């Protein structure tokens, strides 16, 4: 059993380098199996979700191994199995991308229902509706937790997404790359990792236009080939360190990022009293004195990301005044609030809205990471609290943050991992 132990109330000062984007790499690794060849993926983050996918691809018959620190080779030429029902698939959310990728390659797939963070219902109806529209038969076996897909052929079509969905947008791109004719996704999600996945697929020979806008056009091609690709920096990891710097006070340079991806957060950090200096591939956060309160509503990109909401709630717990945080993407993302209250945070929740009454001082607490980003929020609260904080369920945090305690320690935080 591992815990993080934090002694709080130290300013953060220095530089932190951001790893490759979790939500891009978990789509790009499955995308690599559509080609019958070798792909090289650079800037790979060392996180548990990647290990899970590596394990899944290996079980499917691909060779999927690190050839260097941060570089993964996927050789899918020997991949001969479309039955992905093993445990590593059930452990993470993004294994739903194996549906689109295997369907494109074999015209059939059997995939265990995805796991991952639990913040309310996480349906995949839009994914399945789109696979059906492309010509696949879909069998939903919820008793055994398995989705089976089969098509004689996939044929391009127009797909309007009722809800803006990152996963459905990417899954349709994957499935449609080798379909006959043209597929048009309307009301597509626009997150940076959608553009990144489309760029990788295009380097593999796909014809995808419009990724990053709400209309994406995929012209089917006969086959894809392997490609070498560098994953974009992680917008959410970068945002987590930016919020930590704002909350702890200090001066932090968050390096190797795409500052444009951070616009919604940068605007908020300025609003609550931080100085933000933007460079070509970095932002510096200078935070002095008490933060001001604000209003935040999570939205699809380029809005404020839901995946930064818990960290921001922790960061605003000591702000001057009442902050209002409205969650519009996930119905039940507020489970972590009970854990934040253990630090003394004064937060009221009504449906999808949280009112955070800023208090002068948080005190260290013994808490659990209830999911990945909630875990990051516990770290931020612990860093700003007086005394010692002990965080359990660290495995959630390891799913998406590379070497988090080392990166924070380098900024001056007093944090360590302990085994019990
Ligand atoms: C992805 C991210 C996750 C992030 C989320 C929103 C990955 C691996 N995960 O999750 O970290 O929190 O985007 O930015 O990239 N919906 C449906 N039906 C569907 C699919 C989604 O109703 O078939 C709804 C969901 O309930 C949710 C909304 O659409 O309310 C957005 O979900 P979606 O963008 O699909 O999230 P994920 O791709 O699962």
Short mmCIF file of C-alpha atoms and ligand atoms in Angstrom, two decimals:
data_model
loop_
_atom_site.label_atom_id
_atom_site.label_comp_id
_atom_site.label_asym_id
_atom_site.label_seq_id
_atom_site.Cartn_x
_atom_site.Cartn_y
_atom_site.Cartn_z
CA UNK A 1 0.00 0.00 0.00
CA UNK A 2 1.54 3.33 -1.04
CA UNK A 3 0.80 6.79 0.31
CA UNK A 4 1.99 10.30 -0.43
CA UNK A 5 3.09 12.26 2.60
CA UNK A 6 3.14 16.04 2.29
CA UNK A 7 4.26 18.70 4.73
CA UNK A 8 2.49 21.79 3.43
CA UNK A 9 2.89 25.56 3.24
CA UNK A 10 6.05 25.82 1.18
CA UNK A 11 6.13 28.11 -1.84
CA UNK A 12 6.88 26.47 -5.18
CA UNK A 13 9.85 27.88 -7.05
CA UNK A 14 11.68 26.67 -10.15
CA UNK A 15 10.97 24.84 -13.40
CA UNK A 16 8.89 21.79 -14.21
CA UNK A 17 8.92 19.96 -17.51
CA UNK A 18 5.63 18.56 -18.77
CA UNK A 19 5.32 15.00 -20.11
CA UNK A 20 3.46 13.75 -23.18
CA UNK A 21 -0.33 13.99 -23.05
CA UNK A 22 -2.10 11.05 -21.41
CA UNK A 23 -5.32 11.52 -23.35
CA UNK A 24 -3.43 11.71 -26.65
CA UNK A 25 -1.19 8.71 -26.08
CA UNK A 26 -4.06 6.47 -24.98
CA UNK A 27 -5.68 7.09 -28.39
CA UNK A 28 -2.48 7.00 -30.43
CA UNK A 29 -1.28 3.62 -29.14
CA UNK A 30 -4.52 1.89 -30.24
CA UNK A 31 -4.42 3.88 -33.50
CA UNK A 32 -1.03 2.32 -34.26
CA UNK A 33 -2.59 -1.14 -34.61
CA UNK A 34 -4.68 -0.12 -37.61
CA UNK A 35 -1.52 -0.33 -39.73
CA UNK A 36 0.18 -3.60 -40.43
CA UNK A 37 3.65 -2.30 -39.57
CA UNK A 38 5.92 -0.49 -37.14
CA UNK A 39 5.15 2.85 -35.45
CA UNK A 40 7.42 4.77 -33.13
CA UNK A 41 5.78 6.96 -30.50
CA UNK A 42 7.96 9.60 -28.84
CA UNK A 43 7.42 11.75 -25.76
CA UNK A 44 5.63 8.84 -24.14
CA UNK A 45 4.59 9.61 -20.57
CA UNK A 46 5.61 7.00 -17.97
CA UNK A 47 2.12 6.46 -16.55
CA UNK A 48 0.07 3.42 -15.60
CA UNK A 49 -2.53 3.87 -18.38
CA UNK A 50 0.24 3.46 -20.96
CA UNK A 51 1.47 0.26 -19.27
CA UNK A 52 -2.09 -1.06 -19.37
CA UNK A 53 -2.37 -0.43 -23.10
CA UNK A 54 1.08 -1.94 -23.73
CA UNK A 55 -0.09 -5.04 -21.93
CA UNK A 56 -3.34 -5.13 -23.92
CA UNK A 57 -1.59 -4.78 -27.29
CA UNK A 58 0.94 -7.46 -26.39
CA UNK A 59 -1.89 -9.83 -25.52
CA UNK A 60 -3.45 -9.08 -28.91
CA UNK A 61 -0.24 -10.26 -30.60
CA UNK A 62 1.55 -6.96 -31.28
CA UNK A 63 5.10 -6.23 -30.19
CA UNK A 64 4.79 -3.17 -27.99
CA UNK A 65 7.91 -2.20 -26.11
CA UNK A 66 9.99 0.72 -24.93
CA UNK A 67 13.05 1.16 -27.13
CA UNK A 68 14.27 4.12 -25.11
CA UNK A 69 13.03 6.14 -22.16
CA UNK A 70 9.98 7.91 -23.55
CA UNK A 71 9.92 6.03 -26.88
CA UNK A 72 7.55 3.19 -27.63
CA UNK A 73 7.68 0.88 -30.61
CA UNK A 74 4.45 -0.74 -31.73
CA UNK A 75 4.89 -3.47 -34.32
CA UNK A 76 1.43 -4.69 -35.16
CA UNK A 77 2.35 -6.90 -38.13
CA UNK A 78 1.83 -10.09 -36.08
CA UNK A 79 -1.35 -8.81 -34.41
CA UNK A 80 -3.93 -11.44 -35.21
CA UNK A 81 -6.48 -11.26 -32.43
CA UNK A 82 -9.54 -9.03 -32.25
CA UNK A 83 -10.66 -10.38 -28.90
CA UNK A 84 -9.70 -7.80 -26.26
CA UNK A 85 -11.57 -9.02 -23.23
CA UNK A 86 -8.75 -9.38 -20.72
CA UNK A 87 -8.34 -7.51 -17.45
CA UNK A 88 -5.92 -4.81 -18.61
CA UNK A 89 -8.66 -3.64 -21.00
CA UNK A 90 -11.18 -3.39 -18.18
CA UNK A 91 -8.87 -1.27 -16.05
CA UNK A 92 -8.80 1.93 -18.12
CA UNK A 93 -11.35 4.08 -19.83
CA UNK A 94 -9.44 4.61 -23.05
CA UNK A 95 -9.47 0.95 -23.99
CA UNK A 96 -12.69 1.86 -25.81
CA UNK A 97 -10.35 3.04 -28.59
CA UNK A 98 -9.54 -0.63 -29.24
CA UNK A 99 -13.11 -0.91 -30.57
CA UNK A 100 -12.57 1.64 -33.34
CA UNK A 101 -9.03 0.47 -34.11
CA UNK A 102 -9.79 -3.28 -34.24
CA UNK A 103 -12.99 -2.66 -36.21
CA UNK A 104 -10.98 -0.67 -38.78
CA UNK A 105 -8.32 -3.37 -39.06
CA UNK A 106 -10.30 -6.63 -38.84
CA UNK A 107 -13.87 -5.44 -39.45
CA UNK A 108 -14.60 -7.08 -36.15
CA UNK A 109 -13.78 -6.59 -32.49
CA UNK A 110 -14.69 -7.99 -29.12
CA UNK A 111 -13.76 -5.56 -26.37
CA UNK A 112 -14.39 -5.57 -22.63
CA UNK A 113 -16.31 -2.57 -21.33
CA UNK A 114 -13.88 0.13 -20.21
CA UNK A 115 -13.12 1.01 -16.58
CA UNK A 116 -11.26 4.13 -15.47
CA UNK A 117 -12.32 6.96 -13.19
CA UNK A 118 -15.81 6.75 -11.81
CA UNK A 119 -17.53 10.11 -11.78
CA UNK A 120 -21.05 9.17 -12.70
CA UNK A 121 -22.43 7.35 -15.70
CA UNK A 122 -19.92 7.21 -18.49
CA UNK A 123 -21.96 5.96 -21.43
CA UNK A 124 -20.52 4.93 -24.80
CA UNK A 125 -23.83 5.00 -26.67
CA UNK A 126 -22.55 7.63 -29.12
CA UNK A 127 -19.57 5.44 -30.02
CA UNK A 128 -21.81 2.43 -30.65
CA UNK A 129 -24.39 4.46 -32.60
CA UNK A 130 -21.61 5.70 -34.85
CA UNK A 131 -20.20 2.20 -35.43
CA UNK A 132 -23.70 1.09 -36.43
CA UNK A 133 -24.02 4.07 -38.79
CA UNK A 134 -20.74 3.00 -40.43
CA UNK A 135 -22.23 -0.45 -41.07
CA UNK A 136 -21.21 -2.54 -38.05
CA UNK A 137 -23.47 -4.87 -36.14
CA UNK A 138 -23.10 -4.16 -32.44
CA UNK A 139 -23.87 -6.64 -29.69
CA UNK A 140 -23.99 -5.15 -26.20
CA UNK A 141 -23.53 -7.88 -23.59
CA UNK A 142 -23.71 -5.95 -20.32
CA UNK A 143 -24.01 -9.12 -18.24
CA UNK A 144 -20.48 -10.14 -19.18
CA UNK A 145 -19.31 -6.61 -19.90
CA UNK A 146 -18.38 -7.21 -23.54
CA UNK A 147 -19.10 -5.26 -26.72
CA UNK A 148 -18.88 -7.22 -29.98
CA UNK A 149 -18.66 -5.50 -33.35
CA UNK A 150 -18.78 -7.01 -36.81
CA UNK A 151 -19.09 -5.58 -40.30
CA UNK A 152 -18.89 -6.97 -43.84
CA UNK A 153 -17.58 -3.57 -44.77
CA UNK A 154 -17.56 -0.09 -43.27
CA UNK A 155 -19.04 2.69 -45.38
CA UNK A 156 -18.55 6.41 -44.74
CA UNK A 157 -21.58 8.43 -43.63
CA UNK A 158 -22.62 11.66 -41.89
CA UNK A 159 -22.60 11.44 -38.11
CA UNK A 160 -23.99 14.19 -35.90
CA UNK A 161 -22.95 13.85 -32.27
CA UNK A 162 -25.86 14.77 -29.94
CA UNK A 163 -23.30 15.51 -27.22
CA UNK A 164 -19.80 16.76 -27.80
CA UNK A 165 -17.74 13.67 -26.96
CA UNK A 166 -13.97 13.33 -27.05
CA UNK A 167 -14.04 9.54 -27.03
CA UNK A 168 -16.73 9.20 -29.69
CA UNK A 169 -15.00 11.72 -31.99
CA UNK A 170 -11.71 9.81 -31.81
CA UNK A 171 -13.33 6.39 -32.09
CA UNK A 172 -15.19 7.45 -35.24
CA UNK A 173 -11.95 8.78 -36.74
CA UNK A 174 -10.27 5.44 -36.00
CA UNK A 175 -13.07 3.31 -37.43
CA UNK A 176 -13.58 5.50 -40.51
CA UNK A 177 -9.94 5.70 -41.67
CA UNK A 178 -10.28 2.57 -43.80
CA UNK A 179 -14.02 2.83 -44.55
CA UNK A 180 -15.29 3.18 -48.10
CA UNK A 181 -16.07 6.80 -48.99
CA UNK A 182 -16.33 9.86 -46.80
CA UNK A 183 -17.35 10.14 -43.14
CA UNK A 184 -18.30 13.54 -41.75
CA UNK A 185 -18.47 14.09 -37.99
CA UNK A 186 -20.55 17.10 -37.02
CA UNK A 187 -20.52 18.65 -33.56
CA UNK A 188 -17.13 16.97 -33.07
CA UNK A 189 -15.04 17.59 -29.97
CA UNK A 190 -12.06 19.91 -30.49
CA UNK A 191 -9.62 18.94 -27.70
CA UNK A 192 -5.89 19.10 -28.48
CA UNK A 193 -5.62 15.31 -28.25
CA UNK A 194 -8.17 14.97 -31.08
CA UNK A 195 -5.93 17.03 -33.32
CA UNK A 196 -2.93 14.99 -32.16
CA UNK A 197 -4.62 11.67 -32.95
CA UNK A 198 -5.73 12.96 -36.37
CA UNK A 199 -2.17 14.15 -37.09
CA UNK A 200 -0.78 10.72 -36.21
CA UNK A 201 -3.39 8.95 -38.37
CA UNK A 202 -2.60 11.30 -41.25
CA UNK A 203 1.10 10.49 -40.92
CA UNK A 204 0.07 6.84 -41.18
CA UNK A 205 -1.61 7.65 -44.51
CA UNK A 206 -5.15 8.53 -43.39
CA UNK A 207 -7.03 11.48 -44.91
CA UNK A 208 -8.57 13.43 -42.04
CA UNK A 209 -9.35 17.11 -42.38
CA UNK A 210 -10.88 19.56 -39.93
CA UNK A 211 -9.69 18.05 -36.62
CA UNK A 212 -9.75 20.88 -34.08
CA UNK A 213 -12.98 22.28 -35.59
CA UNK A 214 -16.47 20.95 -35.02
CA UNK A 215 -16.68 19.34 -38.47
CA UNK A 216 -14.21 16.57 -39.26
CA UNK A 217 -14.09 14.92 -42.67
CA UNK A 218 -12.48 11.50 -43.05
CA UNK A 219 -11.93 10.15 -46.55
CA UNK A 220 -11.35 6.42 -46.33
CA UNK A 221 -8.08 5.03 -47.71
CA UNK A 222 -7.12 1.45 -48.59
CA UNK A 223 -4.47 0.97 -45.91
CA UNK A 224 -2.32 2.71 -43.32
CA UNK A 225 1.40 2.34 -42.73
CA UNK A 226 3.48 2.75 -39.58
CA UNK A 227 4.70 6.25 -38.66
CA UNK A 228 6.99 8.00 -36.21
CA UNK A 229 5.23 10.55 -34.05
CA UNK A 230 5.87 12.86 -31.10
CA UNK A 231 3.00 13.17 -28.60
CA UNK A 232 1.93 16.71 -27.63
CA UNK A 233 2.50 17.94 -24.06
CA UNK A 234 -0.16 17.18 -21.47
CA UNK A 235 -2.54 20.12 -21.09
CA UNK A 236 -3.95 18.75 -17.83
CA UNK A 237 -0.60 17.95 -16.22
CA UNK A 238 0.58 21.46 -17.14
CA UNK A 239 -2.59 22.95 -15.70
CA UNK A 240 -2.17 20.99 -12.48
CA UNK A 241 1.30 22.49 -11.88
CA UNK A 242 0.04 25.96 -12.83
CA UNK A 243 -2.76 25.70 -10.27
CA UNK A 244 -0.38 24.27 -7.65
CA UNK A 245 1.95 27.25 -8.17
CA UNK A 246 -0.95 29.69 -7.91
CA UNK A 247 -2.25 28.06 -4.72
CA UNK A 248 1.10 27.66 -2.95
CA UNK A 249 2.53 31.01 -3.95
CA UNK A 250 5.93 31.32 -5.57
CA UNK A 251 7.29 31.49 -9.10
CA UNK A 252 7.12 28.45 -11.36
CA UNK A 253 8.03 28.01 -15.01
CA UNK A 254 5.96 25.24 -16.58
CA UNK A 255 8.06 24.12 -19.57
CA UNK A 256 7.58 22.10 -22.76
CA UNK A 257 3.93 22.98 -23.21
CA UNK A 258 1.72 24.58 -25.86
CA UNK A 259 0.61 27.81 -24.10
CA UNK A 260 -2.40 28.18 -26.43
CA UNK A 261 -3.87 24.98 -24.92
CA UNK A 262 -3.80 26.67 -21.52
CA UNK A 263 -5.80 29.81 -22.48
CA UNK A 264 -8.92 29.08 -20.41
CA UNK A 265 -6.83 28.42 -17.30
CA UNK A 266 -4.41 31.28 -17.89
CA UNK A 267 -7.35 33.69 -18.05
CA UNK A 268 -8.69 32.39 -14.73
CA UNK A 269 -5.31 32.49 -13.00
CA UNK A 270 -4.89 36.13 -14.04
CA UNK A 271 -8.40 36.86 -12.80
CA UNK A 272 -7.64 35.42 -9.35
CA UNK A 273 -4.52 37.53 -8.98
CA UNK A 274 -1.57 35.63 -10.48
CA UNK A 275 0.89 37.07 -12.94
CA UNK A 276 1.22 34.80 -15.99
CA UNK A 277 4.09 35.23 -18.43
CA UNK A 278 3.73 33.29 -21.67
CA UNK A 279 6.60 32.20 -23.90
CA UNK A 280 6.72 30.04 -27.03
CA UNK A 281 6.70 26.78 -25.11
CA UNK A 282 6.34 27.75 -21.46
CA UNK A 283 4.27 29.76 -19.02
CA UNK A 284 5.52 31.27 -15.80
CA UNK A 285 3.16 31.67 -12.87
CA UNK A 286 3.98 34.26 -10.27
CA UNK A 287 1.69 34.13 -7.25
CA UNK A 288 1.94 36.43 -4.23
CA UNK A 289 -0.59 37.01 -1.49
CA UNK A 290 -4.08 35.61 -1.17
CA UNK A 291 -5.90 34.50 -4.34
CA UNK A 292 -9.22 36.11 -5.26
CA UNK A 293 -12.41 34.11 -5.73
CA UNK A 294 -13.91 33.50 -9.17
CA UNK A 295 -16.64 31.71 -11.15
CA UNK A 296 -15.80 28.72 -13.33
CA UNK A 297 -17.94 26.60 -15.63
CA UNK A 298 -16.37 23.49 -17.15
CA UNK A 299 -16.92 22.99 -20.87
CA UNK A 300 -15.57 21.13 -23.86
CA UNK A 301 -12.38 22.63 -25.36
CA UNK A 302 -11.60 25.51 -25.68
CA UNK A 303 -13.65 25.99 -22.49
CA UNK A 304 -12.33 25.33 -18.99
CA UNK A 305 -11.47 21.58 -18.85
CA UNK A 306 -13.45 19.37 -16.52
CA UNK A 307 -10.19 17.53 -15.84
CA UNK A 308 -8.84 20.67 -14.09
CA UNK A 309 -11.95 21.26 -12.03
CA UNK A 310 -10.96 19.35 -8.82
CA UNK A 311 -7.48 20.90 -8.78
CA UNK A 312 -9.02 24.36 -9.15
CA UNK A 313 -11.51 23.68 -6.32
CA UNK A 314 -8.57 22.82 -4.06
CA UNK A 315 -6.67 25.90 -5.23
CA UNK A 316 -9.62 28.19 -4.49
CA UNK A 317 -10.23 26.80 -0.99
CA UNK A 318 -8.10 29.55 0.56
CA UNK A 319 -9.13 32.33 -1.83
CA UNK A 320 -10.68 35.54 -0.59
CA UNK A 321 -14.47 35.25 -1.06
CA UNK A 322 -16.84 32.68 -2.49
CA UNK A 323 -16.00 30.87 -5.74
CA UNK A 324 -18.68 29.17 -7.80
CA UNK A 325 -17.69 26.08 -9.76
CA UNK A 326 -20.22 24.59 -12.19
CA UNK A 327 -19.52 21.15 -13.67
CA UNK A 328 -21.32 20.67 -16.98
CA UNK A 329 -19.55 17.57 -18.36
CA UNK A 330 -19.74 14.87 -15.66
CA UNK A 331 -22.83 14.46 -13.51
CA UNK A 332 -20.98 13.27 -10.41
CA UNK A 333 -17.52 14.75 -10.34
CA UNK A 334 -17.94 16.20 -6.84
CA UNK A 335 -17.19 12.98 -4.91
CA UNK A 336 -13.79 14.38 -3.89
CA UNK A 337 -15.43 17.28 -2.03
CA UNK A 338 -15.90 15.12 1.08
CA UNK A 339 -12.15 14.49 1.07
CA UNK A 340 -11.40 18.22 0.63
CA UNK A 341 -13.64 18.97 3.62
CA UNK A 342 -11.20 16.93 5.77
CA UNK A 343 -8.70 19.79 5.25
CA UNK A 344 -11.31 22.14 6.70
CA UNK A 345 -12.45 23.41 3.28
CA UNK A 346 -15.85 25.08 3.38
CA UNK A 347 -17.64 23.83 0.27
CA UNK A 348 -21.35 23.44 -0.42
CA UNK A 349 -22.58 21.36 -3.33
CA UNK A 350 -25.97 21.62 -4.97
CA UNK A 351 -26.35 19.35 -7.99
CA UNK A 352 -23.66 20.34 -10.45
CA UNK A 353 -22.67 23.55 -8.64
CA UNK A 354 -20.16 23.93 -5.82
CA UNK A 355 -19.81 27.09 -3.73
CA UNK A 356 -16.32 27.32 -2.24
CA UNK A 357 -16.09 29.70 0.71
CA UNK A 358 -12.44 30.58 0.93
CA UNK A 359 -10.94 30.17 4.41
CA UNK A 360 -7.71 31.56 5.85
CA UNK A 361 -6.04 28.24 6.62
CA UNK A 362 -6.32 24.56 5.70
CA UNK A 363 -4.97 21.91 8.04
CA UNK A 364 -3.22 18.69 6.97
CA UNK A 365 -5.47 15.63 6.70
CA UNK A 366 -5.58 11.93 5.94
CA UNK A 367 -7.45 11.57 2.65
CA UNK A 368 -7.96 9.29 -0.35
CA UNK A 369 -7.56 9.94 -4.06
CA UNK A 370 -11.08 9.06 -5.20
CA UNK A 371 -10.03 9.32 -8.86
CA UNK A 372 -7.11 10.60 -10.92
CA UNK A 373 -7.79 14.35 -10.91
CA UNK A 374 -9.30 14.21 -7.43
CA UNK A 375 -5.94 12.80 -6.36
CA UNK A 376 -4.21 15.82 -7.89
CA UNK A 377 -6.62 18.05 -5.96
CA UNK A 378 -5.66 16.31 -2.70
CA UNK A 379 -2.01 17.00 -3.46
CA UNK A 380 -2.71 20.69 -4.06
CA UNK A 381 -4.74 20.96 -0.85
CA UNK A 382 -1.96 19.16 1.06
CA UNK A 383 0.68 21.50 -0.37
CA UNK A 384 -1.23 24.55 0.85
CA UNK A 385 -2.32 23.11 4.23
CA UNK A 386 -0.63 23.61 7.55
CA UNK A 387 0.84 20.35 8.84
CA UNK A 388 1.03 16.86 7.40
CA UNK A 389 -1.21 15.30 4.77
CA UNK A 390 -1.37 11.61 3.96
CA UNK A 391 -2.95 10.61 0.64
CA UNK A 392 -4.06 7.05 -0.05
CA UNK A 393 -5.07 5.34 -3.34
CA UNK A 394 -1.97 6.74 -5.03
CA UNK A 395 -2.47 4.25 -7.87
CA UNK A 396 -5.17 6.58 -9.24
CA UNK A 397 -2.68 9.42 -9.42
CA UNK A 398 -0.07 7.18 -11.08
CA UNK A 399 -2.53 6.48 -13.89
CA UNK A 400 -1.99 9.94 -15.31
CA UNK A 401 0.92 11.78 -13.65
CA UNK A 402 4.54 10.91 -14.38
CA UNK A 403 6.88 11.14 -11.35
CA UNK A 404 4.63 13.63 -9.63
CA UNK A 405 6.42 13.63 -6.28
CA UNK A 406 9.83 14.12 -7.96
CA UNK A 407 8.57 17.01 -10.06
CA UNK A 408 7.02 18.72 -7.02
CA UNK A 409 10.06 18.06 -4.85
CA UNK A 410 12.23 19.78 -7.46
CA UNK A 411 9.98 22.84 -7.02
CA UNK A 412 10.61 22.87 -3.27
CA UNK A 413 7.62 20.86 -2.05
CA UNK A 414 8.07 18.56 0.93
CA UNK A 415 6.48 15.41 -0.49
CA UNK A 416 7.44 11.75 -0.43
CA UNK A 417 6.01 8.36 -1.27
CA UNK A 418 5.87 5.85 1.53
CA UNK A 419 5.09 2.13 1.47
CA UNK A 420 3.21 0.55 4.31
C1 LIG B 1 -12.42 12.16 -22.17
C2 LIG B 1 -11.21 12.16 -21.26
C3 LIG B 1 -11.60 12.55 -19.86
C4 LIG B 1 -12.34 13.89 -19.85
C5 LIG B 1 -13.48 13.89 -20.86
C6 LIG B 1 -14.12 15.25 -21.02
C7 LIG B 1 -9.87 10.47 -22.32
C8 LIG B 1 -9.32 9.10 -22.25
N1 LIG B 1 -10.65 10.84 -21.30
O1 LIG B 1 -13.31 11.20 -21.64
O2 LIG B 1 -10.42 12.63 -19.08
O3 LIG B 1 -12.88 14.13 -18.57
O4 LIG B 1 -13.01 13.47 -22.15
O5 LIG B 1 -13.17 16.19 -21.43
O6 LIG B 1 -9.61 11.21 -23.25
N2 LIG B 1 -21.30 10.98 -23.49
C9 LIG B 1 -22.48 10.36 -23.83
N3 LIG B 1 -22.40 9.27 -24.64
C10 LIG B 1 -21.24 8.78 -25.14
C11 LIG B 1 -20.03 9.44 -24.79
C12 LIG B 1 -20.11 10.53 -23.96
O7 LIG B 1 -23.55 10.77 -23.41
O8 LIG B 1 -21.25 7.80 -25.88
C13 LIG B 1 -21.34 12.15 -22.60
C14 LIG B 1 -20.66 11.86 -21.25
O9 LIG B 1 -21.56 11.30 -20.33
C15 LIG B 1 -20.18 13.24 -20.84
C16 LIG B 1 -19.89 13.93 -22.19
O10 LIG B 1 -20.55 13.18 -23.17
O11 LIG B 1 -21.21 13.94 -20.19
C17 LIG B 1 -18.43 14.04 -22.53
O12 LIG B 1 -17.83 12.77 -22.48
P1 LIG B 1 -16.58 12.39 -23.40
O13 LIG B 1 -16.02 13.63 -24.02
O14 LIG B 1 -16.99 11.29 -24.31
O15 LIG B 1 -15.56 11.83 -22.34
P2 LIG B 1 -14.54 10.66 -22.52
O16 LIG B 1 -14.10 10.54 -23.93
O17 LIG B 1 -15.02 9.43 -21.82
#
